[in-house]
Each structure stands twice: as C-alpha cells, then as structure tokens.
Coordinates of C-alpha atoms and ligand atoms in Angstrom, one line a residue:
Chain A
M1 CA -0.1 0.3 0.0
G2 CA 2.9 2.4 0.5
N3 CA 2.1 5.7 0.2
A4 CA -0.3 5.6 -2.3
K5 CA -3.8 7.0 -2.1
P6 CA -6.4 5.3 0.3
E7 CA -9.2 3.7 -2.0
T8 CA -12.4 4.5 -0.9
G9 CA -14.5 3.6 -4.8
A10 CA -17.0 0.9 -4.7
F11 CA -16.1 -2.5 -6.7
F12 CA -17.3 -2.7 -10.5
P13 CA -20.0 -5.1 -10.2
R14 CA -19.0 -9.0 -9.9
N15 CA -19.8 -10.3 -13.2
R16 CA -21.2 -13.3 -12.4
S17 CA -21.4 -15.1 -15.5
L18 CA -17.9 -15.8 -15.3
H19 CA -18.3 -17.4 -11.9
P20 CA -19.7 -20.8 -11.9
K21 CA -23.5 -20.8 -11.0
A22 CA -24.4 -22.0 -7.5
F23 CA -26.8 -25.0 -8.6
T24 CA -24.6 -27.3 -10.7
P25 CA -26.2 -31.0 -10.3
D26 CA -23.0 -32.3 -12.1
Y27 CA -21.3 -31.2 -9.0
K28 CA -23.5 -33.0 -6.9
T29 CA -22.7 -31.5 -3.2
S30 CA -23.9 -28.4 -4.6
V31 CA -27.7 -29.9 -4.9
V32 CA -28.3 -29.0 -1.2
R33 CA -26.0 -26.3 -0.7
S34 CA -27.0 -23.9 -3.4
P35 CA -29.4 -20.9 -2.6
Q36 CA -32.8 -21.2 -4.9
K37 CA -33.8 -17.7 -4.2
A38 CA -32.5 -15.0 -6.4
L39 CA -29.5 -12.6 -4.5
L40 CA -30.2 -9.1 -3.3
S41 CA -28.2 -6.2 -5.1
L42 CA -26.3 -4.2 -2.6
N43 CA -24.5 -1.0 -4.1
D44 CA -21.3 -1.5 -1.6
T45 CA -21.2 0.5 1.6
I46 CA -18.2 1.1 3.4
S47 CA -19.5 -2.2 4.9
E48 CA -18.5 -3.8 1.7
I49 CA -15.3 -1.7 0.0
T50 CA -13.0 -1.8 3.6
G51 CA -11.0 -4.8 4.7
P52 CA -8.4 -6.0 7.2
V53 CA -4.8 -5.7 6.5
F54 CA -2.0 -8.4 6.4
G55 CA 1.2 -6.9 7.5
H56 CA 4.1 -9.0 6.4
E57 CA 5.3 -9.4 10.1
I58 CA 2.8 -12.3 10.5
L59 CA 4.7 -14.6 8.1
G60 CA 7.2 -17.0 8.9
E61 CA 10.5 -17.8 6.8
K62 CA 9.7 -20.9 5.6
D63 CA 5.5 -20.5 5.0
N64 CA 5.5 -20.0 1.0
D65 CA 7.9 -22.6 0.7
L66 CA 5.5 -26.3 1.1
I67 CA 8.6 -28.4 0.5
L68 CA 10.0 -27.3 3.8
N69 CA 7.9 -25.8 6.2
F70 CA 6.3 -29.4 7.3
A71 CA 9.5 -31.4 6.7
R72 CA 11.8 -32.7 9.1
P73 CA 15.3 -30.7 9.5
G74 CA 17.6 -31.7 6.9
E75 CA 14.6 -33.6 4.7
S76 CA 12.4 -32.5 2.2
A77 CA 8.7 -33.4 0.4
L78 CA 8.6 -35.9 -2.0
G79 CA 7.5 -35.2 -5.8
E80 CA 7.8 -33.2 -8.5
R81 CA 9.4 -29.7 -7.0
I82 CA 7.7 -26.8 -8.9
V83 CA 7.4 -22.8 -8.4
V84 CA 4.0 -20.9 -8.8
H85 CA 4.4 -17.8 -9.1
G86 CA 2.8 -14.6 -10.7
R87 CA 0.9 -11.1 -9.5
V88 CA -2.5 -10.4 -8.3
L89 CA -4.3 -7.6 -10.3
D90 CA -7.6 -5.8 -10.2
E91 CA -9.5 -5.8 -12.9
R92 CA -7.8 -2.1 -14.1
G93 CA -4.9 -4.4 -14.3
R94 CA -3.2 -2.7 -11.2
G95 CA -1.0 -5.0 -8.9
V96 CA -3.1 -5.1 -5.7
S97 CA 0.1 -5.0 -3.4
G98 CA -0.1 -6.4 0.4
A99 CA -3.0 -9.1 -0.5
L100 CA -3.0 -12.4 1.7
L101 CA -2.4 -15.6 -0.4
E102 CA -3.3 -18.8 1.3
F103 CA -2.5 -22.0 -0.4
W104 CA -3.6 -25.8 -0.1
Q105 CA -3.2 -29.3 -1.7
A106 CA -2.6 -32.9 -1.8
N107 CA 0.6 -34.1 -1.6
A108 CA 2.1 -35.8 -4.6
G109 CA 0.4 -38.6 -4.5
G110 CA -3.1 -37.1 -4.6
R111 CA -3.5 -37.4 -0.4
Y112 CA -4.5 -34.3 1.7
R113 CA -3.2 -34.5 5.3
H114 CA -7.0 -34.2 6.9
A115 CA -9.0 -36.4 9.5
K116 CA -12.2 -36.4 7.2
E117 CA -9.7 -38.1 3.7
G118 CA -9.5 -41.6 2.9
Y119 CA -7.7 -41.9 0.0
I120 CA -5.4 -45.0 -0.1
A121 CA -2.4 -43.3 -1.6
P122 CA -0.1 -42.3 1.6
L123 CA 1.0 -39.3 3.6
D124 CA 4.2 -37.9 3.1
P125 CA 5.7 -37.4 6.3
N126 CA 7.5 -34.2 5.0
F127 CA 4.5 -32.3 3.5
G128 CA 2.1 -30.3 5.3
G129 CA 0.1 -29.3 2.5
C130 CA -0.8 -25.5 3.6
G131 CA 1.6 -22.5 2.6
R132 CA 0.9 -18.5 2.4
T133 CA 2.6 -15.4 1.4
I134 CA 1.7 -11.6 1.0
T135 CA 2.1 -9.9 -2.5
D136 CA 4.9 -7.3 -2.7
D137 CA 4.3 -3.8 -3.9
D138 CA 4.0 -4.5 -7.4
G139 CA 1.1 -7.2 -6.8
Y140 CA 4.1 -10.3 -7.4
Y141 CA 4.5 -13.5 -5.4
S142 CA 5.6 -16.7 -5.7
L143 CA 5.5 -20.1 -3.6
R144 CA 7.6 -23.4 -3.8
T145 CA 5.9 -26.8 -3.5
V146 CA 5.8 -30.2 -5.0
K147 CA 3.1 -30.8 -7.2
P148 CA -0.1 -32.3 -6.2
G149 CA -1.4 -35.5 -7.8
P150 CA -4.3 -36.2 -9.3
Y151 CA -7.1 -37.8 -7.3
P152 CA -10.3 -39.8 -7.1
W153 CA -13.2 -38.6 -5.0
P154 CA -16.7 -39.7 -4.4
N155 CA -19.3 -38.0 -7.0
G156 CA -19.6 -39.9 -10.1
V157 CA -18.6 -43.6 -9.9
N158 CA -15.1 -43.1 -11.2
D159 CA -14.4 -39.1 -11.1
W160 CA -10.8 -37.5 -10.8
R161 CA -9.5 -34.4 -10.0
P162 CA -6.8 -32.8 -12.0
S163 CA -3.7 -31.6 -10.4
H164 CA -4.7 -28.1 -8.5
I165 CA -3.5 -26.1 -5.7
H166 CA -6.3 -24.1 -3.9
F167 CA -5.9 -20.6 -3.5
S168 CA -7.7 -18.0 -1.0
V169 CA -7.2 -14.1 -1.8
F170 CA -7.4 -11.6 0.5
G171 CA -7.6 -8.2 -1.2
H172 CA -8.0 -4.8 0.3
G173 CA -12.0 -5.4 0.5
F174 CA -14.1 -7.6 2.0
A175 CA -16.3 -7.8 -1.6
Q176 CA -13.1 -9.0 -3.4
R177 CA -12.9 -12.2 -1.3
L178 CA -12.2 -15.2 -3.2
I179 CA -11.7 -19.0 -3.3
T180 CA -10.2 -20.6 -6.6
Q181 CA -8.3 -23.0 -8.0
M182 CA -5.4 -23.3 -9.9
Y183 CA -4.8 -26.1 -12.7
F184 CA -2.0 -27.3 -14.9
E185 CA -1.3 -26.8 -18.4
G186 CA -1.8 -29.6 -20.6
D187 CA -3.7 -32.0 -17.9
P188 CA -6.4 -34.2 -20.3
L189 CA -8.6 -34.4 -16.6
I190 CA -9.2 -30.8 -16.8
P191 CA -12.2 -30.8 -19.2
L192 CA -13.5 -33.9 -17.3
C193 CA -14.0 -33.2 -14.1
P194 CA -17.2 -31.6 -12.8
I195 CA -15.6 -28.9 -10.1
A196 CA -14.2 -27.7 -13.3
R197 CA -16.9 -27.8 -15.6
T198 CA -18.9 -25.7 -13.2
I199 CA -17.7 -22.9 -15.2
T200 CA -19.3 -22.6 -18.3
D201 CA -17.1 -19.8 -19.9
Q202 CA -14.1 -21.4 -21.3
A203 CA -12.0 -18.3 -21.5
A204 CA -12.8 -18.2 -17.3
L205 CA -11.9 -21.8 -17.0
D206 CA -8.6 -21.2 -19.0
Q207 CA -7.8 -18.3 -16.7
L208 CA -7.3 -21.1 -14.0
I209 CA -4.6 -23.1 -16.1
A210 CA -1.3 -22.1 -15.2
P211 CA 1.2 -22.2 -18.2
L212 CA 4.7 -23.8 -17.8
D213 CA 7.4 -21.2 -17.9
M214 CA 10.6 -22.3 -18.8
A215 CA 11.9 -18.9 -18.3
N216 CA 11.7 -18.8 -14.4
T217 CA 12.5 -22.6 -14.2
I218 CA 15.2 -22.5 -12.1
P219 CA 18.0 -25.0 -13.5
M220 CA 18.7 -28.4 -12.2
D221 CA 16.2 -27.9 -9.4
A222 CA 12.5 -27.0 -9.8
R223 CA 10.0 -26.0 -13.1
A224 CA 8.5 -22.8 -12.8
F225 CA 4.2 -21.9 -13.7
K226 CA 2.7 -18.5 -13.7
F227 CA -0.7 -17.8 -12.3
D228 CA -1.8 -14.8 -11.9
I229 CA -5.1 -13.7 -10.1
V230 CA -7.6 -10.9 -10.8
L231 CA -9.9 -9.4 -8.0
R232 CA -12.3 -7.2 -8.5
G233 CA -11.3 -3.5 -9.7
R234 CA -12.5 -0.2 -8.0
R235 CA -14.7 2.6 -9.8
S236 CA -12.0 6.1 -9.3
T237 CA -13.5 8.2 -6.4
L238 CA -13.3 11.2 -8.3
F239 CA -17.0 12.3 -9.2
E240 CA -18.4 10.0 -6.7
N241 CA -20.7 11.0 -3.6
R242 CA -18.3 11.7 -1.0
M243 CA -19.2 9.5 2.3
E244 CA -20.3 11.5 5.0
G245 CA -17.1 13.1 7.0
N246 CA -14.8 12.6 3.7
Chain B
M1 CA -13.7 0.9 -33.8
A2 CA -14.0 2.3 -31.1
Q3 CA -11.3 2.1 -27.9
Q4 CA -10.8 -1.0 -26.1
L5 CA -11.7 -0.5 -22.5
N6 CA -8.7 -2.9 -21.2
Q7 CA -10.5 -4.0 -18.4
L8 CA -9.4 -7.7 -17.0
R9 CA -11.8 -10.3 -16.2
E10 CA -12.0 -11.1 -12.4
T11 CA -10.5 -14.9 -11.9
A12 CA -13.4 -17.5 -11.5
S13 CA -14.1 -18.8 -7.9
Q14 CA -14.0 -22.6 -7.3
T15 CA -15.2 -24.4 -4.1
A16 CA -13.0 -24.7 -1.4
G17 CA -13.7 -28.0 -1.0
P18 CA -13.7 -30.2 2.2
Y19 CA -10.0 -29.5 2.9
V20 CA -10.5 -25.6 3.4
H21 CA -9.2 -26.2 6.7
I22 CA -5.5 -26.9 5.6
G23 CA -5.7 -23.7 4.1
C24 CA -7.4 -21.3 6.2
V25 CA -7.3 -22.4 9.9
P26 CA -4.5 -25.4 9.6
N27 CA -4.1 -25.5 13.1
F28 CA -7.4 -26.3 13.6
S29 CA -7.3 -29.0 11.2
G30 CA -4.7 -30.7 13.2
I31 CA -1.4 -29.5 10.7
S32 CA 0.6 -27.9 13.5
G33 CA 4.0 -26.1 13.9
V34 CA 3.6 -24.5 10.6
Y35 CA 2.0 -21.3 11.6
D36 CA 1.8 -20.1 15.4
E37 CA -1.8 -19.4 15.4
D38 CA -4.7 -20.0 12.7
L39 CA -5.4 -15.9 11.5
G40 CA -9.1 -14.6 12.3
I41 CA -9.1 -16.7 15.5
A42 CA -8.9 -13.7 18.0
M43 CA -10.9 -10.4 16.9
V44 CA -10.1 -8.9 20.3
N45 CA -7.9 -8.8 23.3
E46 CA -8.4 -7.3 27.0
K47 CA -8.1 -3.6 26.2
T48 CA -10.8 -4.0 22.8
A49 CA -13.5 -1.3 23.6
G50 CA -17.1 -2.0 23.6
E51 CA -19.5 -4.5 24.4
R52 CA -18.5 -8.0 24.4
I53 CA -20.7 -10.6 22.6
V54 CA -20.8 -13.7 21.2
I55 CA -22.1 -14.8 17.6
E56 CA -22.8 -18.3 17.4
G57 CA -24.9 -20.7 14.8
R58 CA -25.2 -23.3 12.4
V59 CA -25.3 -23.3 8.5
F60 CA -28.0 -25.4 7.1
D61 CA -28.2 -27.2 3.6
G62 CA -32.2 -27.8 1.7
T63 CA -32.4 -31.2 3.7
G64 CA -31.9 -29.7 7.1
T65 CA -28.7 -31.0 7.9
P66 CA -26.3 -29.1 9.4
L67 CA -23.0 -28.1 7.2
K68 CA -19.8 -29.3 9.0
D69 CA -17.1 -28.7 6.8
S70 CA -17.8 -25.1 6.0
L71 CA -15.6 -21.9 6.6
I72 CA -17.1 -18.5 7.9
E73 CA -15.6 -15.1 7.8
I74 CA -17.0 -12.0 9.4
W75 CA -16.2 -8.4 8.8
Q76 CA -17.8 -5.5 10.9
A77 CA -16.9 -2.0 12.5
D78 CA -15.7 -1.3 16.1
S79 CA -17.8 -0.8 19.1
Q80 CA -17.9 3.5 17.6
G81 CA -18.8 2.3 14.1
L82 CA -15.2 2.4 12.4
Y83 CA -13.8 0.1 10.3
N84 CA -9.8 -1.1 11.3
S85 CA -9.3 -0.3 7.5
P86 CA -6.8 1.9 5.3
S87 CA -10.5 2.6 3.6
E88 CA -11.8 4.1 6.6
M89 CA -11.4 8.1 6.4
R90 CA -14.0 8.8 8.7
G91 CA -11.1 8.3 11.8
T92 CA -9.3 6.0 13.6
A93 CA -10.9 2.5 14.6
D94 CA -10.3 1.0 18.3
P95 CA -6.8 -0.3 17.6
N96 CA -7.7 -3.3 20.2
F97 CA -10.0 -4.9 17.6
T98 CA -9.2 -6.6 14.1
G99 CA -13.1 -6.4 12.7
W100 CA -12.2 -9.4 11.0
G101 CA -12.8 -13.2 12.1
R102 CA -12.1 -16.7 10.9
Q103 CA -13.8 -19.7 12.6
A104 CA -14.9 -23.1 11.2
M105 CA -17.5 -24.9 12.8
D106 CA -17.1 -27.7 15.2
M107 CA -16.6 -30.8 12.9
D108 CA -19.2 -32.5 15.2
T109 CA -21.7 -30.4 16.1
G110 CA -21.5 -28.0 12.9
V111 CA -21.7 -24.8 15.7
F112 CA -19.5 -21.6 14.5
R113 CA -18.5 -19.2 17.2
F114 CA -17.0 -15.7 17.3
E115 CA -16.1 -13.9 20.3
T116 CA -16.6 -10.5 19.5
V117 CA -18.0 -6.5 20.1
K118 CA -21.6 -5.0 18.9
P119 CA -20.8 -3.2 15.8
G120 CA -21.8 1.1 16.0
R121 CA -23.3 2.2 13.4
V122 CA -21.9 3.0 9.7
P123 CA -23.2 5.6 7.3
F124 CA -25.1 4.4 3.9
L125 CA -24.3 6.0 0.5
D126 CA -26.2 8.9 0.7
G127 CA -25.1 9.5 4.9
R128 CA -28.0 7.8 6.4
L129 CA -27.2 5.5 9.5
Q130 CA -27.2 1.6 8.7
A131 CA -28.5 -0.6 11.8
P132 CA -25.5 -2.3 13.4
H133 CA -24.5 -5.4 11.2
V134 CA -21.8 -8.3 10.2
S135 CA -21.2 -8.9 7.0
L136 CA -20.5 -12.6 6.3
W137 CA -18.9 -14.7 4.4
I138 CA -19.4 -18.3 3.8
V139 CA -17.7 -20.8 1.6
A140 CA -17.8 -25.1 1.8
R141 CA -17.6 -27.7 -0.4
G142 CA -20.9 -27.7 -2.8
I143 CA -20.6 -23.9 -2.6
N144 CA -19.3 -22.8 -5.7
L145 CA -18.9 -18.9 -4.9
G146 CA -18.3 -17.7 -1.5
L147 CA -22.3 -16.5 0.0
N148 CA -22.5 -13.1 1.0
T149 CA -24.9 -12.1 3.9
R150 CA -25.4 -10.1 6.7
M151 CA -26.1 -10.2 10.4
Y152 CA -28.3 -7.6 12.0
F153 CA -29.3 -7.8 15.9
A154 CA -33.1 -8.3 16.7
D155 CA -32.9 -6.5 19.5
E156 CA -31.9 -3.5 17.7
E157 CA -35.7 -2.4 16.8
A158 CA -35.4 0.9 16.1
A159 CA -32.0 1.3 14.2
N160 CA -33.3 -1.8 11.9
A161 CA -36.7 0.0 11.1
E162 CA -34.8 2.6 9.7
D163 CA -32.1 0.8 8.1
P164 CA -31.5 1.5 4.3
V165 CA -30.6 -1.9 3.2
L166 CA -33.6 -3.7 4.9
V167 CA -36.2 -1.0 4.7
R168 CA -36.1 -1.7 0.5
I169 CA -36.3 -5.1 0.6
E170 CA -39.5 -6.1 -1.5
H171 CA -40.0 -9.7 0.5
Q172 CA -40.3 -8.2 4.1
V173 CA -41.4 -11.5 5.3
R174 CA -37.6 -12.6 4.5
V175 CA -35.9 -10.1 7.0
P176 CA -36.3 -12.2 10.1
T177 CA -33.8 -14.6 8.3
L178 CA -30.7 -11.7 8.7
M179 CA -32.1 -11.1 12.7
A180 CA -30.1 -12.5 15.4
T181 CA -31.3 -13.1 18.6
R182 CA -29.8 -12.8 21.8
K183 CA -29.9 -14.4 25.1
G184 CA -27.8 -13.7 27.4
D185 CA -24.2 -12.3 26.0
T186 CA -24.6 -14.9 22.9
Y187 CA -26.5 -13.6 19.6
H188 CA -27.8 -16.9 17.6
F189 CA -27.7 -16.8 14.1
D190 CA -28.7 -19.5 12.2
I191 CA -28.3 -19.5 8.4
Y192 CA -30.1 -21.3 5.6
L193 CA -28.5 -22.2 2.3
Q194 CA -32.3 -23.6 1.1
G195 CA -35.8 -23.9 2.0
E196 CA -38.8 -21.7 3.2
S197 CA -36.3 -19.7 5.9
E198 CA -33.6 -19.6 3.2
T199 CA -31.2 -16.6 4.4
I200 CA -31.1 -13.3 2.4
F201 CA -27.9 -13.6 0.4
F202 CA -26.4 -10.6 -0.9
D203 CA -24.7 -9.7 -4.7
I204 CA -22.4 -7.1 -3.4
Ligands
LIG301 FE1 -8.6 -30.2 -3.7

C-alpha cells in the first residue's frame, strides 16, 4: 500500500456470468447447498469496500515453501519440485499489493493431510500441504511446492480431480474475497472434472490454468508455473458521492 | 472502431472444497508447527472497547442437515462504528479490535462461534445511518462462489426499522432471516442455504 491514495471507491459490479452458478447438479454436493432465491443486489457501502490489512510480519520464513515448511530438519517433501509465481491484479490491471494468499493442496500422490480424507495413497511425513504469502508492492508473489497428484473423489463413480492447488485470496476490500483453484497446463483431466466444469465460460476456465514458464524455471532444481490472479477493481472516486465526513 | 476498455476479467471462483481447513485454519485441522496461530481466531483482546458478545449458529443445507465442513469469515465495525481498514476515512478504529474473524465450524456439531464486540452504526451511501450489522462470507464444499450475507441484531428494533438496506427489501417476510436473537451475551444466528427460511444472500 505504501503511500498510495487510500481506496474508497465502490467495486465494479461482479460479472457473475464468468463464475460458476450455485446450482451445478453434476457437482452433486451443490444441489442441497445452493441458494434458490435470487441474490439481493446491494450497492457497496463502507462495510463492503473496507477490509483488514495483513502485514508481512505475520509471515514465517518458510510459510511459502511447502517443500520445507512441514519437513523434518534436513529432509524435504517428495515429488516434482515446482515454483508457482505471478501477480495479483485488479480488473484495471493494477497490481494489488499486500494481498494475502493462502494455498493448500494434496501431496505428490494425491493425498491430503486431513481427518476426513480416505484415499489409499500414503501421506508424506514431510509434507503438510499448506502455505501462505503476501504480495509485494507490485502485486507479485511466489511459492515453492511439489506438484500435487490427481485424486479420485466420491461424486460420479469414477471422477478424478485434475492436479490443482487451492488459493484463498484477500485483497483490500471484503467484497474482493475469493477462493479459487489453479490447474496445470496440458492436464487431460481438466475438461472431464465436474468441479472445473461448473465454470461454463471457457475463457474464465482457461484463466485458471497455469502455463509452464521455462524462463523462470530454476535449472537443475524446479520447474516454474505462472499463475496471475485478478480481483475485482474499484471505480475511481473522482466524481462519486463523498461519504459522510469525507 | 472504438477504443478498447482494457479491463481484465476477475478470476473465476472454485469451491473451497472439503479441505479448506488445511489452507485457512491449519492448526484447527491438526497441522501444527507451520503457523503459530490460525489467522482470524482472535478479534478482541483485553483492551478492546465496547460490549463483548458472542455470535453463534449453524449453517443448514436444503435437507435441514447442518454443515460441518464450512468456513465463515466476518467483517464488522468497532463499537464506535469505525472499520479497522486503510479505506476508513472517517477516523481511526480501535487498535485493539481487528474487525475480522475467521472460524471453522465444529466438525461434530456444526456450530460456529465468534467472540467479538457489538458493532456501532456506519453510514449508508447517502449518509443515513445503517443499523448495526456484521458482514459474513461463507464457503464450503458444494458452494461454488462464496456467499455474502449480513447479520443484524433483533434487539435493535429502532435502528433496524430505519436501516436503508432492510427497508428496501421487497419481500419483508424474509427480513427475519438476517436477524440474530439474543440470549445473555450470545447472539444466535442460523443460516439456511435453501428452503422456506432461506437466508437472504447479497450480490455485493
Ligand atoms: Fe482439492
């Protein structure tokens, strides 16, 4: 944020056509968890345009390194070593500084470290599966991990999730709050996945697929994938009604 | 041809899935040693100004079954009606109140619980005061895009009656779905994803 002008404008209305609908019966759990009445439109008030700040001081040294942040001393997680990096931008194309990114994923064999997880693939004693970081002044971030494995899940009788990393993104306003998933370029499971297919706008789905980024690959160490994230943009406050006391 | 608007498109949402705890509340999920503490667990400390309250409730699916794998975040003003945010231009909020909370629901009972303070009133766009309220964001397996709603306080009858958001709701019969009821220091707020008493969700 630095010395930038405080952001007090309302967010652009959300383009809901690029998001999944709430009711997507091929993803069965959505059937009883999808509101059926129309959403009530609410012009952003100060309750929606404000949001908390996360300072870099909350971060530990290994928070964005899933290869090491759960590993025993001197050991590391098993799997294909990768770097994921990119920028958090708003719809106006400006970098979002100070955005909190939290990510979680299965291990290289497709197994999550979670009490409700039942897949037969083994846990990796050196892999926890969570990480976080905060974007820099340009909105840039990076993390290091192992490529998550695909895994079967109870939906259809033979549904498999493509390799993916879950991302939770916190920008500057509560109305920007977003959770999404990153997929990997070339994965043949993507077009088959009932969760990926909840997005019917092909360009919007393509925007979740990270390409291999050879230029940023670390030789003899880790391949790189680029994943930019776009949050809602704000209107300029120039000719807007001033809020009381403003 | 006209100029291009050059506007980027927002990244599409995907469900938080059943393992959202690993990423957002890892200590709660049993992954310890990576972060000292889960974010958003503590909104108040011993110096926080205002009336201490607890918000408690459950989230029900269309069959009446409580969700046990969901995550809720809340965002609210402090007791004086100020947000602890750089976008707050009306004054400086209580430094001992974060305004932001995050809780998973109990994996056995589905109950979520926030320890916070009663928020003050904040202005609507035209300067009229809104009734005290808390903004909520709900994610879970089966929810494709996080749900936004608001919690109001049923015992704030006068403020609620003039709240600019509440008064313009066409189907007034649904307004009680946004009302938390008080018992002692606890406000009870259940959320219904579907059905006759489906909670009002907002497009914000
Ligand atoms: Fe997953």
